[in-house]
Each structure stands twice: as C-alpha cells, then as structure tokens.
C-alpha cells in the first residue's frame, strides 16, 4: 500500500483539509496557488531542521517550529503559544524522507568525533551527551513517526486540526500521509 497521497490537484486534497489552512498550505507549496495577503498566522508548521527543505508559502502565513525529525515533543510550550496567543487552529506536521533522526544510533561515532573535532568538546562529555539525548530524538521511521506524533498532538490539543504530511527531498513536494 502506498502510504503517501500525491497532491497534484486541488481535488487530491482530502475533504477534511480542503479550504482549511492545511489545504491552503498544500496548494501554495505544490500547486503554485497565488499568494494571499495575511496579517496573522493561519497555522503552525512543525518540520525538521534539515537544510534540504524550503516551503513556498506567503509572508505571515505560518508559525514554523523546526526541530529534528519534526518532533514537537520538546517544543510544547512553543506549540501552546502558537495556539493560545497566536490563535492558530491547525498544525501541519511535516516529516521528510532521508531524515537524519532515523537510525541515529548508527551515527554515534560520527556525532562524538564531530563534537570533539568541530566544537572542541572533551570526548567523555560528547559520549555522555549522545547517550543522554539520542534516545529522545531518535525516530524509527519517518512516516510512522509523523503519524504517531500527529496522534499525540490531537490528544494533547483536542480542538486543533493536526495533519501528518511528508516532504520528499527528491521532488521537494508535500504529500499527505494516509491514515488507516
Ligand atoms: Zn530530518
């Protein structure tokens, strides 16, 4: 089963998202929808810090929190702020393929050596740092993670619409993630 829904037309957007800030995000980024003028943010976007990704969206359209793996578990106060003070009612959670937070454990030596060589850390601190934090930031699989993280956010913020999306680095397009 293909877990990604390509958005190649307005009609491909799920009805629940069409004509919402989530649907507008998909239209702006994938379909070159003409930019509207906004005076306040319409949604919160959670996406990975990865440098390969750039969104095509109008000014003022969105709050954006960038964190490894699109993992918002450690950004909760900022999510709450965007909702409570910023007034957004939607969250687009954008995972991406080839994410560095997948199988983080395999990069343990590179991480430790990099901190020692590039940042001037003591090797023991670097090892402790990795051991302490890698389990918090590791994600198993991009698609499974974005689905579980969307589910967690829905339970945490029950009146907020949360959409799990995926950014493919090969074509720079957004896809809806199919939910069972
Ligand atoms: Zn990533």
PDB file of C-alpha atoms and ligand atoms in Angstrom:
ATOM      1  CA  UNK A   1       0.000   0.000   0.000  1.00  0.00           C
ATOM      2  CA  UNK A   2       1.307   3.422  -0.885  1.00  0.00           C
ATOM      3  CA  UNK A   3       1.241   5.417   2.290  1.00  0.00           C
ATOM      4  CA  UNK A   4       1.709   8.771   0.590  1.00  0.00           C
ATOM      5  CA  UNK A   5      -1.031  10.651  -1.234  1.00  0.00           C
ATOM      6  CA  UNK A   6       0.412  12.852  -4.004  1.00  0.00           C
ATOM      7  CA  UNK A   7      -1.170  16.293  -4.188  1.00  0.00           C
ATOM      8  CA  UNK A   8      -1.213  17.126  -7.869  1.00  0.00           C
ATOM      9  CA  UNK A   9      -4.544  18.919  -7.923  1.00  0.00           C
ATOM     10  CA  UNK A  10      -6.891  20.630  -5.514  1.00  0.00           C
ATOM     11  CA  UNK A  11      -9.205  17.630  -5.710  1.00  0.00           C
ATOM     12  CA  UNK A  12      -6.476  15.336  -4.411  1.00  0.00           C
ATOM     13  CA  UNK A  13      -6.535  17.131  -1.063  1.00  0.00           C
ATOM     14  CA  UNK A  14      -8.669  15.262   1.493  1.00  0.00           C
ATOM     15  CA  UNK A  15     -12.035  16.894   2.069  1.00  0.00           C
ATOM     16  CA  UNK A  16     -11.274  17.391   5.739  1.00  0.00           C
ATOM     17  CA  UNK A  17      -8.322  19.615   4.780  1.00  0.00           C
ATOM     18  CA  UNK A  18      -9.557  21.308   1.620  1.00  0.00           C
ATOM     19  CA  UNK A  19     -10.180  25.044   2.141  1.00  0.00           C
ATOM     20  CA  UNK A  20      -8.543  24.932   5.553  1.00  0.00           C
ATOM     21  CA  UNK A  21      -5.076  26.342   6.331  1.00  0.00           C
ATOM     22  CA  UNK A  22      -3.724  22.802   5.779  1.00  0.00           C
ATOM     23  CA  UNK A  23      -5.266  22.614   2.322  1.00  0.00           C
ATOM     24  CA  UNK A  24      -4.024  26.109   1.523  1.00  0.00           C
ATOM     25  CA  UNK A  25      -0.504  25.083   2.557  1.00  0.00           C
ATOM     26  CA  UNK A  26      -0.668  22.147   0.131  1.00  0.00           C
ATOM     27  CA  UNK A  27      -1.966  24.411  -2.639  1.00  0.00           C
ATOM     28  CA  UNK A  28       0.687  27.069  -2.079  1.00  0.00           C
ATOM     29  CA  UNK A  29       3.565  24.647  -1.936  1.00  0.00           C
ATOM     30  CA  UNK A  30       2.574  22.029  -4.510  1.00  0.00           C
ATOM     31  CA  UNK A  31       0.163  23.796  -6.839  1.00  0.00           C
ATOM     32  CA  UNK A  32       1.573  27.323  -7.049  1.00  0.00           C
ATOM     33  CA  UNK A  33      -1.610  28.841  -5.733  1.00  0.00           C
ATOM     34  CA  UNK A  34      -1.442  32.628  -5.924  1.00  0.00           C
ATOM     35  CA  UNK A  35      -0.365  34.118  -2.605  1.00  0.00           C
ATOM     36  CA  UNK A  36      -2.987  35.826  -0.484  1.00  0.00           C
ATOM     37  CA  UNK A  37      -2.136  38.581   1.957  1.00  0.00           C
ATOM     38  CA  UNK A  38      -2.182  37.645   5.614  1.00  0.00           C
ATOM     39  CA  UNK A  39      -1.956  39.796   8.681  1.00  0.00           C
ATOM     40  CA  UNK A  40      -1.799  36.915  11.116  1.00  0.00           C
ATOM     41  CA  UNK A  41      -0.614  33.328  11.142  1.00  0.00           C
ATOM     42  CA  UNK A  42      -3.127  30.763   9.892  1.00  0.00           C
ATOM     43  CA  UNK A  43      -1.417  27.639  11.169  1.00  0.00           C
ATOM     44  CA  UNK A  44       1.589  26.198  12.916  1.00  0.00           C
ATOM     45  CA  UNK A  45       4.021  24.150  10.852  1.00  0.00           C
ATOM     46  CA  UNK A  46       6.281  21.649  12.601  1.00  0.00           C
ATOM     47  CA  UNK A  47       9.106  20.461  10.396  1.00  0.00           C
ATOM     48  CA  UNK A  48      12.617  19.048  10.584  1.00  0.00           C
ATOM     49  CA  UNK A  49      15.686  21.274  10.808  1.00  0.00           C
ATOM     50  CA  UNK A  50      17.090  19.551   7.682  1.00  0.00           C
ATOM     51  CA  UNK A  51      18.652  22.032   5.252  1.00  0.00           C
ATOM     52  CA  UNK A  52      17.193  20.453   2.111  1.00  0.00           C
ATOM     53  CA  UNK A  53      13.697  21.747   2.706  1.00  0.00           C
ATOM     54  CA  UNK A  54      12.137  25.057   1.781  1.00  0.00           C
ATOM     55  CA  UNK A  55       8.424  25.855   1.796  1.00  0.00           C
ATOM     56  CA  UNK A  56       6.660  28.056  -0.733  1.00  0.00           C
ATOM     57  CA  UNK A  57       4.231  29.996   1.415  1.00  0.00           C
ATOM     58  CA  UNK A  58       3.184  33.641   1.716  1.00  0.00           C
ATOM     59  CA  UNK A  59       4.547  36.025   4.334  1.00  0.00           C
ATOM     60  CA  UNK A  60       2.748  35.894   7.677  1.00  0.00           C
ATOM     61  CA  UNK A  61       1.048  32.626   6.755  1.00  0.00           C
ATOM     62  CA  UNK A  62       2.517  30.328   9.403  1.00  0.00           C
ATOM     63  CA  UNK A  63       4.408  29.931  12.618  1.00  0.00           C
ATOM     64  CA  UNK A  64       7.195  27.423  11.998  1.00  0.00           C
ATOM     65  CA  UNK A  65       8.951  25.292  14.571  1.00  0.00           C
ATOM     66  CA  UNK A  66      11.893  23.423  13.154  1.00  0.00           C
ATOM     67  CA  UNK A  67      13.178  20.520  15.210  1.00  0.00           C
ATOM     68  CA  UNK A  68      14.953  17.294  14.251  1.00  0.00           C
ATOM     69  CA  UNK A  69      12.540  14.759  12.778  1.00  0.00           C
ATOM     70  CA  UNK A  70       9.565  17.179  13.077  1.00  0.00           C
ATOM     71  CA  UNK A  71       9.444  16.018  16.667  1.00  0.00           C
ATOM     72  CA  UNK A  72       7.469  18.556  18.706  1.00  0.00           C
ATOM     73  CA  UNK A  73       7.645  16.655  21.998  1.00  0.00           C
ATOM     74  CA  UNK A  74      10.275  19.035  23.336  1.00  0.00           C
ATOM     75  CA  UNK A  75       8.732  22.179  21.872  1.00  0.00           C
ATOM     76  CA  UNK A  76       5.421  22.000  23.668  1.00  0.00           C
ATOM     77  CA  UNK A  77       5.473  25.472  25.157  1.00  0.00           C
ATOM     78  CA  UNK A  78       6.013  26.960  21.708  1.00  0.00           C
ATOM     79  CA  UNK A  79       3.147  24.891  20.299  1.00  0.00           C
ATOM     80  CA  UNK A  80       0.930  26.087  23.126  1.00  0.00           C
ATOM     81  CA  UNK A  81       1.982  29.674  22.490  1.00  0.00           C
ATOM     82  CA  UNK A  82       1.109  29.494  18.791  1.00  0.00           C
ATOM     83  CA  UNK A  83      -2.344  28.208  19.694  1.00  0.00           C
ATOM     84  CA  UNK A  84      -3.100  30.289  22.774  1.00  0.00           C
ATOM     85  CA  UNK A  85      -1.562  33.609  21.821  1.00  0.00           C
ATOM     86  CA  UNK A  86      -1.032  33.239  18.074  1.00  0.00           C
ATOM     87  CA  UNK A  87      -4.577  31.989  17.605  1.00  0.00           C
ATOM     88  CA  UNK A  88      -3.852  29.152  15.177  1.00  0.00           C
ATOM     89  CA  UNK A  89      -6.299  26.231  14.948  1.00  0.00           C
ATOM     90  CA  UNK A  90      -4.288  23.937  12.691  1.00  0.00           C
ATOM     91  CA  UNK A  91      -0.958  22.172  12.841  1.00  0.00           C
ATOM     92  CA  UNK A  92       0.789  20.775   9.777  1.00  0.00           C
ATOM     93  CA  UNK A  93       3.361  18.245  10.890  1.00  0.00           C
ATOM     94  CA  UNK A  94       5.839  17.726   8.068  1.00  0.00           C
ATOM     95  CA  UNK A  95       8.203  14.766   8.228  1.00  0.00           C
ATOM     96  CA  UNK A  96      10.576  14.079   5.371  1.00  0.00           C
ATOM     97  CA  UNK A  97      12.336  11.099   3.835  1.00  0.00           C
ATOM     98  CA  UNK A  98      16.078  10.523   4.359  1.00  0.00           C
ATOM     99  CA  UNK A  99      15.768  12.068   7.817  1.00  0.00           C
ATOM    100  CA  UNK A 100      18.932  12.097   9.919  1.00  0.00           C
ATOM    101  CA  UNK A 101      16.969  11.371  13.093  1.00  0.00           C
ATOM    102  CA  UNK A 102      16.178   7.899  11.745  1.00  0.00           C
ATOM    103  CA  UNK A 103      18.710   5.365  12.967  1.00  0.00           C
ATOM    104  CA  UNK A 104      20.598   7.986  14.913  1.00  0.00           C
ATOM    105  CA  UNK A 105      22.422   5.250  16.817  1.00  0.00           C
ATOM    106  CA  UNK A 106      24.264   4.324  13.633  1.00  0.00           C
ATOM    107  CA  UNK A 107      25.846   7.797  13.627  1.00  0.00           C
ATOM    108  CA  UNK A 108      27.089   7.669  17.207  1.00  0.00           C
ATOM    109  CA  UNK A 109      30.799   7.678  16.338  1.00  0.00           C
ATOM    110  CA  UNK A 110      30.436  10.454  13.748  1.00  0.00           C
ATOM    111  CA  UNK A 111      28.494  12.514  16.292  1.00  0.00           C
ATOM    112  CA  UNK A 112      31.059  12.093  19.061  1.00  0.00           C
ATOM    113  CA  UNK A 113      34.072  12.626  16.829  1.00  0.00           C
ATOM    114  CA  UNK A 114      32.381  15.661  15.285  1.00  0.00           C
ATOM    115  CA  UNK A 115      31.806  17.297  18.655  1.00  0.00           C
ATOM    116  CA  UNK A 116      35.388  16.637  19.672  1.00  0.00           C
ATOM    117  CA  UNK A 117      36.904  17.878  16.398  1.00  0.00           C
ATOM    118  CA  UNK A 118      34.479  20.642  15.389  1.00  0.00           C
ATOM    119  CA  UNK A 119      33.309  22.022  18.710  1.00  0.00           C
ATOM    120  CA  UNK A 120      36.287  21.333  20.944  1.00  0.00           C
ATOM    121  CA  UNK A 121      34.427  19.055  23.349  1.00  0.00           C
ATOM    122  CA  UNK A 122      36.037  16.600  25.681  1.00  0.00           C
ATOM    123  CA  UNK A 123      35.412  13.074  24.365  1.00  0.00           C
ATOM    124  CA  UNK A 124      33.758  11.916  27.572  1.00  0.00           C
ATOM    125  CA  UNK A 125      31.273  14.827  27.572  1.00  0.00           C
ATOM    126  CA  UNK A 126      30.467  14.116  23.943  1.00  0.00           C
ATOM    127  CA  UNK A 127      29.783  10.454  24.699  1.00  0.00           C
ATOM    128  CA  UNK A 128      27.565  11.329  27.655  1.00  0.00           C
ATOM    129  CA  UNK A 129      25.737  13.931  25.595  1.00  0.00           C
ATOM    130  CA  UNK A 130      24.966  11.435  22.860  1.00  0.00           C
ATOM    131  CA  UNK A 131      23.933   8.691  25.271  1.00  0.00           C
ATOM    132  CA  UNK A 132      21.655  11.000  27.207  1.00  0.00           C
ATOM    133  CA  UNK A 133      19.884  12.673  24.287  1.00  0.00           C
ATOM    134  CA  UNK A 134      19.952  10.324  21.303  1.00  0.00           C
ATOM    135  CA  UNK A 135      17.097   8.138  22.654  1.00  0.00           C
ATOM    136  CA  UNK A 136      14.911  11.249  22.998  1.00  0.00           C
ATOM    137  CA  UNK A 137      15.459  12.399  19.442  1.00  0.00           C
ATOM    138  CA  UNK A 138      15.759   9.123  17.546  1.00  0.00           C
ATOM    139  CA  UNK A 139      12.779   8.301  15.353  1.00  0.00           C
ATOM    140  CA  UNK A 140      12.159   4.835  13.960  1.00  0.00           C
ATOM    141  CA  UNK A 141      10.684   5.607  10.563  1.00  0.00           C
ATOM    142  CA  UNK A 142       9.636   8.961   9.117  1.00  0.00           C
ATOM    143  CA  UNK A 143       6.095   8.012   8.163  1.00  0.00           C
ATOM    144  CA  UNK A 144       5.283   6.046  11.304  1.00  0.00           C
ATOM    145  CA  UNK A 145       6.711   8.831  13.402  1.00  0.00           C
ATOM    146  CA  UNK A 146       4.737  11.623  11.802  1.00  0.00           C
ATOM    147  CA  UNK A 147       1.532   9.596  12.235  1.00  0.00           C
ATOM    148  CA  UNK A 148       2.197   8.859  15.897  1.00  0.00           C
ATOM    149  CA  UNK A 149       3.270  12.422  16.587  1.00  0.00           C
ATOM    150  CA  UNK A 150       0.109  13.765  14.911  1.00  0.00           C
ATOM    151  CA  UNK A 151      -1.948  11.422  17.078  1.00  0.00           C
ATOM    152  CA  UNK A 152      -0.163  12.602  20.200  1.00  0.00           C
ATOM    153  CA  UNK A 153      -0.804  16.250  19.318  1.00  0.00           C
ATOM    154  CA  UNK A 154      -4.501  15.564  18.654  1.00  0.00           C
ATOM    155  CA  UNK A 155      -4.866  14.096  22.121  1.00  0.00           C
ATOM    156  CA  UNK A 156      -2.929  16.946  23.678  1.00  0.00           C
ATOM    157  CA  UNK A 157      -4.808  19.718  21.817  1.00  0.00           C
ATOM    158  CA  UNK A 158      -8.255  18.230  21.098  1.00  0.00           C
ATOM    159  CA  UNK A 159      -9.739  21.272  19.327  1.00  0.00           C
ATOM    160  CA  UNK A 160      -6.821  21.645  16.932  1.00  0.00           C
ATOM    161  CA  UNK A 161      -6.718  20.065  13.471  1.00  0.00           C
ATOM    162  CA  UNK A 162      -3.446  18.182  13.017  1.00  0.00           C
ATOM    163  CA  UNK A 163      -2.355  16.907   9.604  1.00  0.00           C
ATOM    164  CA  UNK A 164       0.523  14.448   9.104  1.00  0.00           C
ATOM    165  CA  UNK A 165       2.411  15.322   5.914  1.00  0.00           C
ATOM    166  CA  UNK A 166       5.644  14.208   4.304  1.00  0.00           C
ATOM    167  CA  UNK A 167       8.168  16.233   2.317  1.00  0.00           C
ATOM    168  CA  UNK A 168      10.052  14.235  -0.298  1.00  0.00           C
ATOM    169  CA  UNK A 169      13.551  15.590  -0.764  1.00  0.00           C
ATOM    170  CA  UNK A 170      13.783  14.242  -4.331  1.00  0.00           C
ATOM    171  CA  UNK A 171      10.943  16.341  -5.734  1.00  0.00           C
ATOM    172  CA  UNK A 172      10.533  18.941  -2.969  1.00  0.00           C
ATOM    173  CA  UNK A 173       6.792  18.307  -2.826  1.00  0.00           C
ATOM    174  CA  UNK A 174       4.449  17.724   0.075  1.00  0.00           C
ATOM    175  CA  UNK A 175       2.387  14.546   0.361  1.00  0.00           C
ATOM    176  CA  UNK A 176      -0.495  13.717   2.613  1.00  0.00           C
ATOM    177  CA  UNK A 177       0.165  10.641   4.739  1.00  0.00           C
ATOM    178  CA  UNK A 178      -2.598   8.071   4.530  1.00  0.00           C
ATOM    179  CA  UNK A 179      -4.170   7.233   7.872  1.00  0.00           C
ATOM    180  CA  UNK A 180      -5.762   3.821   8.357  1.00  0.00           C
TER     181      UNK A 180
HETATM  182 ZN1  LIG B   1      15.099  15.320   9.246  1.00  0.00          ZN
END
